[in-house]
């Protein structure tokens, strides 16, 4: 057993061997400590301090940290075979693909497995091009689809994109929620429209009523595919198994990752209709992944989906989310100069602050009170909450108490600082 390192030493090694600026950022948030173990909605650091995890790994820990049912399943599998020899069939992969066909809407049926969200988006974009023979994508401003070059090309934050230009060409970005502009961008050259039904990293923006349905119609009219990126919204996060279910829209391709394997083993996947899968006809290896679809990851996926059924997690997410959102709205009424708006669905909630400085202060005050909250990547004014779906009232109330104290502290710290 190697000797345990101190927090100071680990932080120094981050600075020297990983990323000096990232080390500084982690320290500034007030959480410059070392994670040790985690269970349910809670994370412990190496000094034994306990934190309520209201960030949930940005969507990974829907069933909570270290769920015993998933751990037990993969422990068994680990001793049999973990990665695939790639020349045989893998039972867990077959079972998980069947299960995904059952729980996703409409005629979504065939699944490709990989290892992360960005990889799943890449695959979806490639298959859309292959199936349609077209090259143009319509994507949303402010969208986040990952940071590999294809998914970055359809993402919408200029800061992340510009240093890598030129990216994949022929992407038309349109404002999220503005159907007219989208309609004028879709024509017979468009392979697909790609959208997060609720923008996560873009600042928790929920598709307005009727929007998703109208996008479906305009795609059908022009023979373009609809790709729903549910990497963050999938698996009960928004109060339904998939966010598209809120509007009864069936995409041609649905992209998933994060929560699918219970936060234990990385996984990514995209599921498509039989029509889309014709892209693979005669060329089954046109898109592949060495690690994708391993017995270990798929076993974790199957066990995770069993947890959803046993624990009614989608209903819990809807109920707890409604309570939490209502209480956040009350706080917005009390702290109107700091909170501009409360948004979200289920347990994907965000509060937009009126200033980035306020968001930073509230997040760091909450960290000092042992509550993990984070801002959204493309919109630092927005503090997001996405805890595990089984979170109890008591834990939500604890978070709200800390939030209120942090708002009050921020109000007094910044009193008279800004003239607007
Ligand atoms: N798509 C969405 C909607 C996401 O939120 C993310 C990550 O936050 C990704 C794709 C990229 O996933 P990954 O970080 O696993 O590559």
PDB file of N, CA and C in Angstrom, residues 8 33 40 47 59 76 90 92 95 151 184 208 212 221 225 257 294 309 349 355 359-360 392 403:
ATOM      1  N   UNK A   8      -2.055  19.185   0.485  1.00  0.00           N
ATOM      2  CA  UNK A   8      -1.066  20.142  -0.030  1.00  0.00           C
ATOM      3  C   UNK A   8      -0.191  19.498  -1.118  1.00  0.00           C
ATOM      4  N   UNK A  33      -9.913  20.628  -1.810  1.00  0.00           N
ATOM      5  CA  UNK A  33      -9.638  19.507  -0.934  1.00  0.00           C
ATOM      6  C   UNK A  33      -9.651  18.229  -1.782  1.00  0.00           C
ATOM      7  N   UNK A  40     -24.571   7.876  -1.971  1.00  0.00           N
ATOM      8  CA  UNK A  40     -25.828   8.608  -2.165  1.00  0.00           C
ATOM      9  C   UNK A  40     -25.560  10.027  -2.621  1.00  0.00           C
ATOM     10  N   UNK A  47     -10.107  14.448   4.817  1.00  0.00           N
ATOM     11  CA  UNK A  47      -9.990  14.778   6.241  1.00  0.00           C
ATOM     12  C   UNK A  47     -11.248  14.355   6.993  1.00  0.00           C
ATOM     13  N   UNK A  59     -24.625  15.588 -13.820  1.00  0.00           N
ATOM     14  CA  UNK A  59     -25.600  14.693 -14.456  1.00  0.00           C
ATOM     15  C   UNK A  59     -25.230  13.227 -14.366  1.00  0.00           C
ATOM     16  N   UNK A  76     -19.230  -8.780  -9.630  1.00  0.00           N
ATOM     17  CA  UNK A  76     -19.364 -10.154 -10.149  1.00  0.00           C
ATOM     18  C   UNK A  76     -18.793 -10.233 -11.563  1.00  0.00           C
ATOM     19  N   UNK A  90     -21.297 -10.076 -26.784  1.00  0.00           N
ATOM     20  CA  UNK A  90     -21.236  -9.776 -25.345  1.00  0.00           C
ATOM     21  C   UNK A  90     -22.664  -9.755 -24.820  1.00  0.00           C
ATOM     22  N   UNK A  92     -24.097  -8.861 -21.959  1.00  0.00           N
ATOM     23  CA  UNK A  92     -24.590  -7.652 -21.283  1.00  0.00           C
ATOM     24  C   UNK A  92     -24.896  -6.551 -22.296  1.00  0.00           C
ATOM     25  N   UNK A  95     -28.247  -7.351 -23.908  1.00  0.00           N
ATOM     26  CA  UNK A  95     -29.346  -7.083 -22.958  1.00  0.00           C
ATOM     27  C   UNK A  95     -29.584  -5.580 -22.791  1.00  0.00           C
ATOM     28  N   UNK A 151     -18.030  17.495 -31.990  1.00  0.00           N
ATOM     29  CA  UNK A 151     -19.046  17.959 -31.042  1.00  0.00           C
ATOM     30  C   UNK A 151     -18.815  19.425 -30.682  1.00  0.00           C
ATOM     31  N   UNK A 184     -35.876  28.831 -40.958  1.00  0.00           N
ATOM     32  CA  UNK A 184     -35.233  29.358 -42.160  1.00  0.00           C
ATOM     33  C   UNK A 184     -33.836  28.745 -42.372  1.00  0.00           C
ATOM     34  N   UNK A 208     -39.070  25.939 -25.153  1.00  0.00           N
ATOM     35  CA  UNK A 208     -40.419  26.480 -24.948  1.00  0.00           C
ATOM     36  C   UNK A 208     -41.490  25.524 -25.486  1.00  0.00           C
ATOM     37  N   UNK A 212     -40.120  21.822 -29.623  1.00  0.00           N
ATOM     38  CA  UNK A 212     -39.562  20.526 -30.036  1.00  0.00           C
ATOM     39  C   UNK A 212     -40.452  19.892 -31.117  1.00  0.00           C
ATOM     40  N   UNK A 221     -40.189  17.676 -42.906  1.00  0.00           N
ATOM     41  CA  UNK A 221     -40.508  18.357 -44.171  1.00  0.00           C
ATOM     42  C   UNK A 221     -39.309  18.369 -45.125  1.00  0.00           C
ATOM     43  N   UNK A 225     -32.559  14.827 -40.206  1.00  0.00           N
ATOM     44  CA  UNK A 225     -32.747  14.028 -38.989  1.00  0.00           C
ATOM     45  C   UNK A 225     -32.782  14.945 -37.768  1.00  0.00           C
ATOM     46  N   UNK A 257     -25.209   9.314 -22.140  1.00  0.00           N
ATOM     47  CA  UNK A 257     -23.924   8.956 -21.497  1.00  0.00           C
ATOM     48  C   UNK A 257     -24.131   9.075 -19.995  1.00  0.00           C
ATOM     49  N   UNK A 294     -18.413  -2.651 -23.435  1.00  0.00           N
ATOM     50  CA  UNK A 294     -17.771  -3.704 -22.643  1.00  0.00           C
ATOM     51  C   UNK A 294     -18.779  -4.352 -21.699  1.00  0.00           C
ATOM     52  N   UNK A 309     -36.161   1.387 -11.772  1.00  0.00           N
ATOM     53  CA  UNK A 309     -37.474   0.753 -11.594  1.00  0.00           C
ATOM     54  C   UNK A 309     -37.782   0.547 -10.124  1.00  0.00           C
ATOM     55  N   UNK A 349     -32.003  22.108 -12.249  1.00  0.00           N
ATOM     56  CA  UNK A 349     -32.485  23.448 -11.919  1.00  0.00           C
ATOM     57  C   UNK A 349     -31.335  24.450 -11.939  1.00  0.00           C
ATOM     58  N   UNK A 355     -25.314  38.985 -11.771  1.00  0.00           N
ATOM     59  CA  UNK A 355     -23.900  39.259 -12.027  1.00  0.00           C
ATOM     60  C   UNK A 355     -23.068  37.999 -11.791  1.00  0.00           C
ATOM     61  N   UNK A 359     -22.716  35.040  -8.565  1.00  0.00           N
ATOM     62  CA  UNK A 359     -22.735  33.572  -8.686  1.00  0.00           C
ATOM     63  C   UNK A 359     -21.487  32.978  -8.033  1.00  0.00           C
ATOM     64  N   UNK A 360     -20.326  33.590  -8.337  1.00  0.00           N
ATOM     65  CA  UNK A 360     -19.062  33.109  -7.782  1.00  0.00           C
ATOM     66  C   UNK A 360     -19.080  33.160  -6.259  1.00  0.00           C
ATOM     67  N   UNK A 392     -33.549  13.528  -0.497  1.00  0.00           N
ATOM     68  CA  UNK A 392     -34.713  13.702   0.378  1.00  0.00           C
ATOM     69  C   UNK A 392     -35.003  15.171   0.650  1.00  0.00           C
ATOM     70  N   UNK A 403     -28.026  28.025   0.957  1.00  0.00           N
ATOM     71  CA  UNK A 403     -28.145  28.988  -0.147  1.00  0.00           C
ATOM     72  C   UNK A 403     -28.610  30.339   0.378  1.00  0.00           C
TER      73      UNK A 403
END
